[in-house]
PDB file of C-alpha atoms and ligand atoms in Angstrom:
ATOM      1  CA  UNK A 198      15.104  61.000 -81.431  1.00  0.00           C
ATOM      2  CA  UNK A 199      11.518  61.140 -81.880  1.00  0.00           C
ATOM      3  CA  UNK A 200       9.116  64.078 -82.111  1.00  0.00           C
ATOM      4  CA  UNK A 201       6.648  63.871 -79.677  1.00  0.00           C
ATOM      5  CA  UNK A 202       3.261  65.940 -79.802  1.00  0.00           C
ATOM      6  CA  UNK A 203       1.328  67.713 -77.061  1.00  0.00           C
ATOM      7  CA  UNK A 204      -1.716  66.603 -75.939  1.00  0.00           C
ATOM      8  CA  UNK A 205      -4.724  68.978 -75.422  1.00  0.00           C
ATOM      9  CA  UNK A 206      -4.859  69.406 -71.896  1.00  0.00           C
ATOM     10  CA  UNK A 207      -7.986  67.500 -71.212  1.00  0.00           C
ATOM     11  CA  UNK A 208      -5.602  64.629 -72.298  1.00  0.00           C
ATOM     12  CA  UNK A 209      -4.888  62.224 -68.451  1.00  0.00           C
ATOM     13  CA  UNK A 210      -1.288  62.718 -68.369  1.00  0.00           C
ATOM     14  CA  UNK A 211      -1.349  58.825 -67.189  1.00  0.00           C
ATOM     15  CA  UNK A 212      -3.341  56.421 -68.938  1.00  0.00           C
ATOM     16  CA  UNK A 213      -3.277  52.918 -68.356  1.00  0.00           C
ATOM     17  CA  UNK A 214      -5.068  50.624 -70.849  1.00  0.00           C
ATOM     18  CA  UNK A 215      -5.703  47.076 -70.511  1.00  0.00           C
ATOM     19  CA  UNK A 216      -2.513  46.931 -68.400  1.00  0.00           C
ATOM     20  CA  UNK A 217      -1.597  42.962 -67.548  1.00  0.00           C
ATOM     21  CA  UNK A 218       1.649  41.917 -65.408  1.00  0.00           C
ATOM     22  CA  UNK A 219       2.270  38.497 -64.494  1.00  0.00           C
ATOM     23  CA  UNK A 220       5.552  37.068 -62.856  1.00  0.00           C
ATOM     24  CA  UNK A 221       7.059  34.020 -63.547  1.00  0.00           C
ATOM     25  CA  UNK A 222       8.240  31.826 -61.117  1.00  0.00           C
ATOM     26  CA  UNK A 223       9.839  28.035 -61.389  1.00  0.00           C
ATOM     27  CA  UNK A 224       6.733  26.749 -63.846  1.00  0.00           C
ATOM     28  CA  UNK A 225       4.214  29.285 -61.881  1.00  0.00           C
ATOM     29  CA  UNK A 226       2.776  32.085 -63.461  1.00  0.00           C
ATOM     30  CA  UNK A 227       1.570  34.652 -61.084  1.00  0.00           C
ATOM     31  CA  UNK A 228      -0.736  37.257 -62.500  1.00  0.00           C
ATOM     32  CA  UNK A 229      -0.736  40.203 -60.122  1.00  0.00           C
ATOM     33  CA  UNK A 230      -2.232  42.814 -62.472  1.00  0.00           C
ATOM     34  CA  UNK A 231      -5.313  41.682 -65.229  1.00  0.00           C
ATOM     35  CA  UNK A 232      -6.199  44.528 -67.423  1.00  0.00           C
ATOM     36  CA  UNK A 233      -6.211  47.507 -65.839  1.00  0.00           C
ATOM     37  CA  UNK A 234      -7.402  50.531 -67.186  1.00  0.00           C
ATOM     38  CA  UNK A 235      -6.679  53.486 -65.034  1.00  0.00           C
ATOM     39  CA  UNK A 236      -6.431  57.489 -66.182  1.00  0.00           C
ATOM     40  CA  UNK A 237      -4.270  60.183 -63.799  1.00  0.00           C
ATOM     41  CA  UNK A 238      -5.419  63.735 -64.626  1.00  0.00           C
ATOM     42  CA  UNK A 239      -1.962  66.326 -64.463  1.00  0.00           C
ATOM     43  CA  UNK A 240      -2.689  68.080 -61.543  1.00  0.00           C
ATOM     44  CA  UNK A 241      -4.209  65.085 -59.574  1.00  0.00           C
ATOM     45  CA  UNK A 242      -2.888  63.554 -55.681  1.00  0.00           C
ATOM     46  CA  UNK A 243      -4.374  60.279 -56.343  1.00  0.00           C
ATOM     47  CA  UNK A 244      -4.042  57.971 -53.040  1.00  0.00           C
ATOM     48  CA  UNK A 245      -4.533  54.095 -54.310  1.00  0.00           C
ATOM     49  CA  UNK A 246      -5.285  52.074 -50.941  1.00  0.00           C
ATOM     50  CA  UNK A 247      -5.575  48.246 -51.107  1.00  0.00           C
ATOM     51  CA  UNK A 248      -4.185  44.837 -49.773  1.00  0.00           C
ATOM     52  CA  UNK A 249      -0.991  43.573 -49.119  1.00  0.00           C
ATOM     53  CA  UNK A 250       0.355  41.833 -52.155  1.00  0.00           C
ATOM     54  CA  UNK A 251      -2.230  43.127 -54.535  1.00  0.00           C
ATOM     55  CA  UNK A 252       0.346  44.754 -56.852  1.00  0.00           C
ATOM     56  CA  UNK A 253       0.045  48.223 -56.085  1.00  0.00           C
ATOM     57  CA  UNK A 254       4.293  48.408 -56.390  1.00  0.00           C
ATOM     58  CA  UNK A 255       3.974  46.524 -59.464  1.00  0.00           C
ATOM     59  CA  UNK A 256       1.602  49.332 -60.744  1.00  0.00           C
ATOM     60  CA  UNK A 257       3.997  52.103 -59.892  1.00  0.00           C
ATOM     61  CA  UNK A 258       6.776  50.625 -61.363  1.00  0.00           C
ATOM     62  CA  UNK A 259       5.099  50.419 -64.295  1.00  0.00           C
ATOM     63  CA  UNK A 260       3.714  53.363 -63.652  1.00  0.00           C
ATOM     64  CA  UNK A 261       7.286  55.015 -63.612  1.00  0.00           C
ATOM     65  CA  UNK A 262       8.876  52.960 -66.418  1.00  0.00           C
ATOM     66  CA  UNK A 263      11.077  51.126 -63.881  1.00  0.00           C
ATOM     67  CA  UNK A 264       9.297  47.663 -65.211  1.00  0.00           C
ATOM     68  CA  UNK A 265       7.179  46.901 -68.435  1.00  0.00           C
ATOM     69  CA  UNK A 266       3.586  45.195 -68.915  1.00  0.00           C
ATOM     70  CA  UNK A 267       3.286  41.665 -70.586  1.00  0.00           C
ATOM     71  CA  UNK A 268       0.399  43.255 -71.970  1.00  0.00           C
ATOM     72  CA  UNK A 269      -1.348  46.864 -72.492  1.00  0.00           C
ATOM     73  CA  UNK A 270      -0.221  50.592 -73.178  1.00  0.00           C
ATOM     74  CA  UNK A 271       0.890  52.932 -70.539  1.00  0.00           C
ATOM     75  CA  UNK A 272       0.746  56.491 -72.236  1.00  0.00           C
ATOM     76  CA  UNK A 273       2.627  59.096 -70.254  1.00  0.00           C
ATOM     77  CA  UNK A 274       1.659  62.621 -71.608  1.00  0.00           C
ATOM     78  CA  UNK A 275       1.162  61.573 -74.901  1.00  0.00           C
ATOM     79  CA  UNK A 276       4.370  59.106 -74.762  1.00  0.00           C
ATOM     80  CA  UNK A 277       3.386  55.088 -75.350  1.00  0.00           C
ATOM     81  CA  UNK A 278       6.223  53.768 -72.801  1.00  0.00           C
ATOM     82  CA  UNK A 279       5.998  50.848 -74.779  1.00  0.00           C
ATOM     83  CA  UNK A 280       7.436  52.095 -77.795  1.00  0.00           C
ATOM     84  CA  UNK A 281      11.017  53.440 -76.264  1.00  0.00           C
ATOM     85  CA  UNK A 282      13.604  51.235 -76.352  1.00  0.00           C
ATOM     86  CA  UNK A 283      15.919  50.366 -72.973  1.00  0.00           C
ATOM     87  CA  UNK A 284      17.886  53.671 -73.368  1.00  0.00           C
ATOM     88  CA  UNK A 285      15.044  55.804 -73.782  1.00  0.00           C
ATOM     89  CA  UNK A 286      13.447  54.756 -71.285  1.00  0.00           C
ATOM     90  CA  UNK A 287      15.995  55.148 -68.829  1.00  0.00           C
ATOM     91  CA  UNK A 288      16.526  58.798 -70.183  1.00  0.00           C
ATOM     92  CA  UNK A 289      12.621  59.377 -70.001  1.00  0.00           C
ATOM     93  CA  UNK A 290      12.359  57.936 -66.687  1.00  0.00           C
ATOM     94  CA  UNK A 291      15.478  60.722 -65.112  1.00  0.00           C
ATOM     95  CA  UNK A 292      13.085  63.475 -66.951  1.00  0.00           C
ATOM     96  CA  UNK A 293       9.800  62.450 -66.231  1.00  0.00           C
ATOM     97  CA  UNK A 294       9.837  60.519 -62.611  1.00  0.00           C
ATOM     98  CA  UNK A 295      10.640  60.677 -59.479  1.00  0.00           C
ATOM     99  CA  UNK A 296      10.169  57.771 -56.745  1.00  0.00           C
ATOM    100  CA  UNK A 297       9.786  57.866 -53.224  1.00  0.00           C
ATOM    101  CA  UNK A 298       9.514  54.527 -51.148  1.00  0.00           C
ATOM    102  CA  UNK A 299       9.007  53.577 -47.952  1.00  0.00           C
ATOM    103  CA  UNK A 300      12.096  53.146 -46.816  1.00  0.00           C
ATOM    104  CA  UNK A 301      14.147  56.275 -47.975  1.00  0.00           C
ATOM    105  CA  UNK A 302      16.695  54.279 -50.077  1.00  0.00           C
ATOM    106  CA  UNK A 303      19.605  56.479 -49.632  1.00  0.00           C
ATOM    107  CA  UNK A 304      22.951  55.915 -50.320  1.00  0.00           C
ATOM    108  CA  UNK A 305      24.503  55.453 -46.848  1.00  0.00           C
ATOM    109  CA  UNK A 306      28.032  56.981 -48.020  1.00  0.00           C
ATOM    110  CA  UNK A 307      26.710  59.600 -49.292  1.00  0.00           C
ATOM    111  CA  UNK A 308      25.557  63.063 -47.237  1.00  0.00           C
ATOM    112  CA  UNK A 309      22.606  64.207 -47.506  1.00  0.00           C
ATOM    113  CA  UNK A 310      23.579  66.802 -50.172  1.00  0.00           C
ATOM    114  CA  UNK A 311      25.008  64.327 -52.049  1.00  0.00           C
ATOM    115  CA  UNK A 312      22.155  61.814 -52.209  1.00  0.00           C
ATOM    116  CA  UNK A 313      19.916  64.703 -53.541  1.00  0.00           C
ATOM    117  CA  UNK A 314      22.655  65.790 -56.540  1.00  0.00           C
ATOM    118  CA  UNK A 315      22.694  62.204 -57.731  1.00  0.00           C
ATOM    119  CA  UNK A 316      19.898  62.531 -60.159  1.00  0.00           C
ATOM    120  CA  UNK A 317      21.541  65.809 -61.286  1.00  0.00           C
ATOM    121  CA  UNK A 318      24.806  63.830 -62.097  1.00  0.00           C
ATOM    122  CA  UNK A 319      23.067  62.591 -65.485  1.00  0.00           C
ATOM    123  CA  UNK A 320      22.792  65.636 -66.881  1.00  0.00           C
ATOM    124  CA  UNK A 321      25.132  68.437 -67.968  1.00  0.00           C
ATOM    125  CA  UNK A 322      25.380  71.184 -65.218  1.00  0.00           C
ATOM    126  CA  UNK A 323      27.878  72.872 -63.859  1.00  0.00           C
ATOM    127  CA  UNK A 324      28.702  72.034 -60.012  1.00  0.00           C
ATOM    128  CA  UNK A 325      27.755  75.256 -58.892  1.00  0.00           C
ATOM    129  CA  UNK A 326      23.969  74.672 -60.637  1.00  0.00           C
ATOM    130  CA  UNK A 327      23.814  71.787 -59.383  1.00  0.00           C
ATOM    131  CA  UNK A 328      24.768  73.073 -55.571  1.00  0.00           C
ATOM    132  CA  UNK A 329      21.873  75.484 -56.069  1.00  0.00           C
ATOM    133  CA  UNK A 330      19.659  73.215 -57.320  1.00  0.00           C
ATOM    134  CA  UNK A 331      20.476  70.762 -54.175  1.00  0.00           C
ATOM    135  CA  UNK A 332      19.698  73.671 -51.727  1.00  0.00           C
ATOM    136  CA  UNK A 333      16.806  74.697 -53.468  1.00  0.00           C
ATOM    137  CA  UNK A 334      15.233  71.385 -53.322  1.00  0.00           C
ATOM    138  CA  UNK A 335      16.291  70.717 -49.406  1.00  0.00           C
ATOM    139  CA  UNK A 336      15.178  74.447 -48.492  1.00  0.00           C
ATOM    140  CA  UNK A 337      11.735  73.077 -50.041  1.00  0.00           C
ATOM    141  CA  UNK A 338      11.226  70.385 -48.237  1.00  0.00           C
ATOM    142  CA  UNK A 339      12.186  71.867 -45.183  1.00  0.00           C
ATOM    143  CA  UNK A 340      15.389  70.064 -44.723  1.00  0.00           C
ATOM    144  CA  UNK A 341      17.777  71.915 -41.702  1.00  0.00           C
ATOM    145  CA  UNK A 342      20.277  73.541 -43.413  1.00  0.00           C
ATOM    146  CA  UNK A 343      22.970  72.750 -40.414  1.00  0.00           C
ATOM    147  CA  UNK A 344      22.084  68.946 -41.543  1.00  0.00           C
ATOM    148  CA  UNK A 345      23.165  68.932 -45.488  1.00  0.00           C
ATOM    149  CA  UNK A 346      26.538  67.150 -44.684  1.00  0.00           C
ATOM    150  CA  UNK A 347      24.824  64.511 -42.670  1.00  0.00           C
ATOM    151  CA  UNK A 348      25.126  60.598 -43.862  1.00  0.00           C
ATOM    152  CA  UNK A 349      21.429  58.898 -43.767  1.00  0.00           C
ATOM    153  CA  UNK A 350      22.268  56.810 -40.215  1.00  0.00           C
ATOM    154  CA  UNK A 351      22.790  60.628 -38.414  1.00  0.00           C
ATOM    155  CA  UNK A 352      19.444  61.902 -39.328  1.00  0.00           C
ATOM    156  CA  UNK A 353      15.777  60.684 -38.257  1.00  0.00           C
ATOM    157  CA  UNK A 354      13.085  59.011 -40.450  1.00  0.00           C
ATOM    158  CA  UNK A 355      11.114  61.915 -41.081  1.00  0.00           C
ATOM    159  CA  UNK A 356      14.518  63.431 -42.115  1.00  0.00           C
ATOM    160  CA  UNK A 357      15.815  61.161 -44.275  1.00  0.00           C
ATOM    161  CA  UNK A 358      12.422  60.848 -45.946  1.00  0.00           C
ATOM    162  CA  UNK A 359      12.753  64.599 -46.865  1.00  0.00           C
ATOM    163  CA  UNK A 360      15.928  64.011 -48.220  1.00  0.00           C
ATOM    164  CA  UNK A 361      14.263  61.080 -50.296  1.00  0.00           C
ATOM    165  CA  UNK A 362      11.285  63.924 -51.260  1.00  0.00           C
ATOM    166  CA  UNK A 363      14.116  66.162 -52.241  1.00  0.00           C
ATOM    167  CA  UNK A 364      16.320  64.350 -54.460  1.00  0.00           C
ATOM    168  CA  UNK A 365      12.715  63.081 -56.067  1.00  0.00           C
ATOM    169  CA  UNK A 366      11.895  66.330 -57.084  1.00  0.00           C
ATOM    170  CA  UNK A 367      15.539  68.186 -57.417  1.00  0.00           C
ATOM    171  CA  UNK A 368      15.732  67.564 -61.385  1.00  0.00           C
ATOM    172  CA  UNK A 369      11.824  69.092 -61.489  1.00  0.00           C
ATOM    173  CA  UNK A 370       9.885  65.721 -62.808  1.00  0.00           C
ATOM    174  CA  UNK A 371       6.475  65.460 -63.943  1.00  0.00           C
ATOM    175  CA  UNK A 372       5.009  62.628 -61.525  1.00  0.00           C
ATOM    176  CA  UNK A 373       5.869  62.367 -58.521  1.00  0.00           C
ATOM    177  CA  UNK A 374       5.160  58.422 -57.596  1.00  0.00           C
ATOM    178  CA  UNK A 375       5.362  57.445 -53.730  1.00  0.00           C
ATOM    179  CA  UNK A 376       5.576  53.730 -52.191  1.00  0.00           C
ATOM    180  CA  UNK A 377       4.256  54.342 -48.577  1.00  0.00           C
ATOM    181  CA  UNK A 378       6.014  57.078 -48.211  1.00  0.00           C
ATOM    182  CA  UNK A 379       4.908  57.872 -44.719  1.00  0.00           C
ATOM    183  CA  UNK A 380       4.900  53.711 -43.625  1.00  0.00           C
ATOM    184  CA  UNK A 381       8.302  53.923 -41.899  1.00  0.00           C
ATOM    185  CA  UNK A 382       7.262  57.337 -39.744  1.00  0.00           C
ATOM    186  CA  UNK A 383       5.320  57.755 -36.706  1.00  0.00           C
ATOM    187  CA  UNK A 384       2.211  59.686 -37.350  1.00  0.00           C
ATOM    188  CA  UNK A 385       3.637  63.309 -36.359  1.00  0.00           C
ATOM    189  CA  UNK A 386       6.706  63.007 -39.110  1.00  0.00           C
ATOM    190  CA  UNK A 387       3.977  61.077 -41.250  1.00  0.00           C
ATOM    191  CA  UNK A 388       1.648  63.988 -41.097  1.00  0.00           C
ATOM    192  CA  UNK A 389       4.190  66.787 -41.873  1.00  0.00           C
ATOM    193  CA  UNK A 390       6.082  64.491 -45.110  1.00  0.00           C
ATOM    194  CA  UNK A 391       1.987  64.413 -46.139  1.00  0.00           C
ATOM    195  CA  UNK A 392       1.778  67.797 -45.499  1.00  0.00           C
ATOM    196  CA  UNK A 393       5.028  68.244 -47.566  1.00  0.00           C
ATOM    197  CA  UNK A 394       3.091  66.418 -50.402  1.00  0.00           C
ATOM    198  CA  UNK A 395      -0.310  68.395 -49.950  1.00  0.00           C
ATOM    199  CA  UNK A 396       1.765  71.574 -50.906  1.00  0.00           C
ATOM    200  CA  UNK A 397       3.971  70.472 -53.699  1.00  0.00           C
ATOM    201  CA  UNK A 398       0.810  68.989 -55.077  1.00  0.00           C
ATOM    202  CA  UNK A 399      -1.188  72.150 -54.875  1.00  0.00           C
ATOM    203  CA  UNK A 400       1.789  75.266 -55.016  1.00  0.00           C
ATOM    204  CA  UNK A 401       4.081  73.485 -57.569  1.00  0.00           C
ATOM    205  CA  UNK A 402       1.277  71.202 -59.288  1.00  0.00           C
ATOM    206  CA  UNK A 403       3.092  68.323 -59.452  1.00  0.00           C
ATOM    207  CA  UNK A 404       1.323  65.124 -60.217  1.00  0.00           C
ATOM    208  CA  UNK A 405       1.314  63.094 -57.313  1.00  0.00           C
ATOM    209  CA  UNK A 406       0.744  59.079 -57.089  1.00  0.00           C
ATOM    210  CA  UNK A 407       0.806  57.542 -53.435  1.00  0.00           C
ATOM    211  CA  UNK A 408       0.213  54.245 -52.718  1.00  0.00           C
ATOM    212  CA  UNK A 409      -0.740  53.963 -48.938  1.00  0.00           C
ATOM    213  CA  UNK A 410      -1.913  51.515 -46.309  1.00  0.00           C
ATOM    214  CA  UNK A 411      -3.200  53.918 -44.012  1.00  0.00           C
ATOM    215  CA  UNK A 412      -6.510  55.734 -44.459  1.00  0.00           C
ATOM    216  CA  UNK A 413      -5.413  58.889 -42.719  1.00  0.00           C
ATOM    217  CA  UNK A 414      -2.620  59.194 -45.060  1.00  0.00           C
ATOM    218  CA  UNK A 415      -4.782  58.295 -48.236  1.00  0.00           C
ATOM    219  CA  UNK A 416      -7.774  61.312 -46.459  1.00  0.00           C
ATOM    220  CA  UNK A 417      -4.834  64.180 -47.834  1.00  0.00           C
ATOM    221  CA  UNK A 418      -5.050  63.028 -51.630  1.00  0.00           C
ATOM    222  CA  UNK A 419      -7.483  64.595 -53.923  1.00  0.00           C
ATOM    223  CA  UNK A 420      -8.677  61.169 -54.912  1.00  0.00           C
ATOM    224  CA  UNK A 421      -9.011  58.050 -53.522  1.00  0.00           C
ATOM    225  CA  UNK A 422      -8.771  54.660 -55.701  1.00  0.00           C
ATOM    226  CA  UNK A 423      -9.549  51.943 -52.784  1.00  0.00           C
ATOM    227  CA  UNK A 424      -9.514  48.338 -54.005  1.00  0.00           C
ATOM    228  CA  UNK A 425     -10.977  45.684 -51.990  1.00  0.00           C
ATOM    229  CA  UNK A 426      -9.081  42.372 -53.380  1.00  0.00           C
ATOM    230  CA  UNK A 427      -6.527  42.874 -56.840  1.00  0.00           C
ATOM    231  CA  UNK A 428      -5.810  45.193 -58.935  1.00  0.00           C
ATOM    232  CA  UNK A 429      -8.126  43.480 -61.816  1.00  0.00           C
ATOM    233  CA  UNK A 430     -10.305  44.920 -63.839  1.00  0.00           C
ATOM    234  CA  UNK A 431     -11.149  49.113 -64.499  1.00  0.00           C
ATOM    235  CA  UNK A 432     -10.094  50.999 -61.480  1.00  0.00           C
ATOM    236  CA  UNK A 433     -12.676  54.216 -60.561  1.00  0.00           C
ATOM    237  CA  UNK A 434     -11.888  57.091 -58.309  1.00  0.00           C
ATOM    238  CA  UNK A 435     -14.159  56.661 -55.842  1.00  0.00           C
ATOM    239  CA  UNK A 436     -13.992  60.620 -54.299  1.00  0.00           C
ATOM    240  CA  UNK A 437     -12.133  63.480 -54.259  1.00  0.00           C
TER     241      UNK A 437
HETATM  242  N1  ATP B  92       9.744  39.589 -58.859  1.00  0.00           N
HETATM  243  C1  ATP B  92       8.661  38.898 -58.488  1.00  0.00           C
HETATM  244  N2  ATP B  92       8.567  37.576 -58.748  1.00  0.00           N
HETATM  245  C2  ATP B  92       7.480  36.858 -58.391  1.00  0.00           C
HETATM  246  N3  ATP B  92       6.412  37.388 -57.766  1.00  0.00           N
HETATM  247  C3  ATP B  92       6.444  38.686 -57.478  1.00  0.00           C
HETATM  248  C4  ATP B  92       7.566  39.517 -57.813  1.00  0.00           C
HETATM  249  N4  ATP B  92       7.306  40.786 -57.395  1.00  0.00           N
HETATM  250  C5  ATP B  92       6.087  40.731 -56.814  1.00  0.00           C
HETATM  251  N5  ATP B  92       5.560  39.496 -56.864  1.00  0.00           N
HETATM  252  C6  ATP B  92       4.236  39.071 -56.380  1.00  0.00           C
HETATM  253  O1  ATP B  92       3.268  39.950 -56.913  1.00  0.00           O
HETATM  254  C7  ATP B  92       2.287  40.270 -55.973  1.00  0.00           C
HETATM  255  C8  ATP B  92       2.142  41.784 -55.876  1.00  0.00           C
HETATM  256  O2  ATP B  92       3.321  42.344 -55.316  1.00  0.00           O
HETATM  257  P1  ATP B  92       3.446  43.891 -55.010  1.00  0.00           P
HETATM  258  O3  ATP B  92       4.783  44.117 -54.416  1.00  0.00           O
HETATM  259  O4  ATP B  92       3.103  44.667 -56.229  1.00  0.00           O
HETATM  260  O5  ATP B  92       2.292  44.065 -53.929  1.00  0.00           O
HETATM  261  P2  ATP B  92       1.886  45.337 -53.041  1.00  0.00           P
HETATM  262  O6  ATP B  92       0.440  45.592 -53.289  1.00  0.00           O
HETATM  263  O7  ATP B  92       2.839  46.441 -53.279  1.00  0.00           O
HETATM  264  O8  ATP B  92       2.060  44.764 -51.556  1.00  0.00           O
HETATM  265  P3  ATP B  92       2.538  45.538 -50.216  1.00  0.00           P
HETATM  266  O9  ATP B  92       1.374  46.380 -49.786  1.00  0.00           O
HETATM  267  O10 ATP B  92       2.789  44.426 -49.253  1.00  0.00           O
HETATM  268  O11 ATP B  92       3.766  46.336 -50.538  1.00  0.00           O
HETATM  269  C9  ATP B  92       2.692  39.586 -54.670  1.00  0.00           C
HETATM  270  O12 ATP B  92       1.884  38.471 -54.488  1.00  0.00           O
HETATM  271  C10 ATP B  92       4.132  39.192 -54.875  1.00  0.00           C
HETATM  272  O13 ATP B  92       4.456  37.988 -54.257  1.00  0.00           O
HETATM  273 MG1   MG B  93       4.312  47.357 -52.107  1.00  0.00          MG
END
């Protein structure tokens, strides 16, 4: 296994440089993302608003190690993700990330306990850690506790989305990278999962990347990347 070094702290923990993605398709070449160059300070909310199609879930699966550039580094707290191999990656990834996405992507077998312990299933704990750990991370996110046996399909958006949050967070990652996370909710459940966000940004510090549609979602973020056409080119924060 490799030795990796800290960074000083001024360090981004997130820097993307000269990050290209293209797909392939048939004889097409589609080129969603054209060197990017992008930093995330650890600490930061950072809301990235822009068009339909314009790659912003290609960015945070790159983002999150879940797909690779054609071309560029991304350097995650000191790590080139370039330079792991499949494996490591994966095992990085189950340390480092957690996703949230629009549409909850629960296991529908599963209760909602269950769903949260998955990512705890990778590593070595003992069940009755990893029960404490589950409640821990549903108690945070204000999940009911009379719901924890509860299969997705018996609870409501706003609840399942919690669930999402809380099996996101449950093995304590760095980043916490969200796919319009509120774009399934009505704007009262939207505001309190943002709300949800606002405070595990600021009372646990977690990193937090969100891509949104919406502009009252993206107003909660400590800074807002807005991008009129692609994703091409440096990216600036434009305020925090
Ligand atoms: N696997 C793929 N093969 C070919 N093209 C793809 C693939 N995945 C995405 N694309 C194309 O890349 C572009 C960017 O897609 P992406 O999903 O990143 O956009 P987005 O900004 O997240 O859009 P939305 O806001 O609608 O979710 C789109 O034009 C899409 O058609
Ligand atoms: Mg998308």
């Amino acid at each position: 296994m490799t030795e990796i070094a800290a960074q000083p702290s001024s360090e981004p923990l997130i820097r993307l440089e000269r990050v290209s993605k293209s797909y392939r398709r048939g004889g097409e070449t589609i080129q969603v993302l054209d060197r990017v160059d992008l930093a995330i300070p650890r600490g930061d909310f950072l809301a990235l608003m822009a068009p339909s199609g314009s790659g912003k879930s290609t960015l945070l699966n790159l983002l999150g190690g879940l797909d690779r550039p054609d071309e560029g580094s991304i350097l995650f707290d000191g790590v080139a993700l370039e330079s792991l191999g499949p494996r490591a990656l994966t095992r990085w990834r189950a340390i480092h990330v957690g996703f949230v996405f629009q549409l909850y992507h629960l296991l529908p077998v599963l209760s909602a306990a269950r769903n949260v312990e998955l990512p705890l299933l990778l590593q070595r704990l003992g069940r009755a850690e990893r029960a404490r750990r589950v409640a821990a991370a549903l108690s945070l996110v204000g999940f009911p506790d009379d719901r924890h046996t509860f299969r997705p399909t018996e609870l409501s958006g706003g609840q399942q989305q919690r669930v999402a949050i809380a099996r996101a967070i449950v093995t304590n990652p760095t980043v916490l990278l969200c796919d319009e996370p509120t774009g399934d909710l009505d704007r009262r459940a939207g505001d309190e999962i943002l709300d949800l966000l606002v405070e595990l940004n600021r009372r646990l510090d977690k990193t937090i990347v969100m891509v949104t549609h919406d502009p009252h979602a993206a107003e909660r973020a400590r800074t807002l990347v807005r991008l009129e056409k692609g994703l091409v080119g440096e990216i600036r924060a434009t305020s925090s």
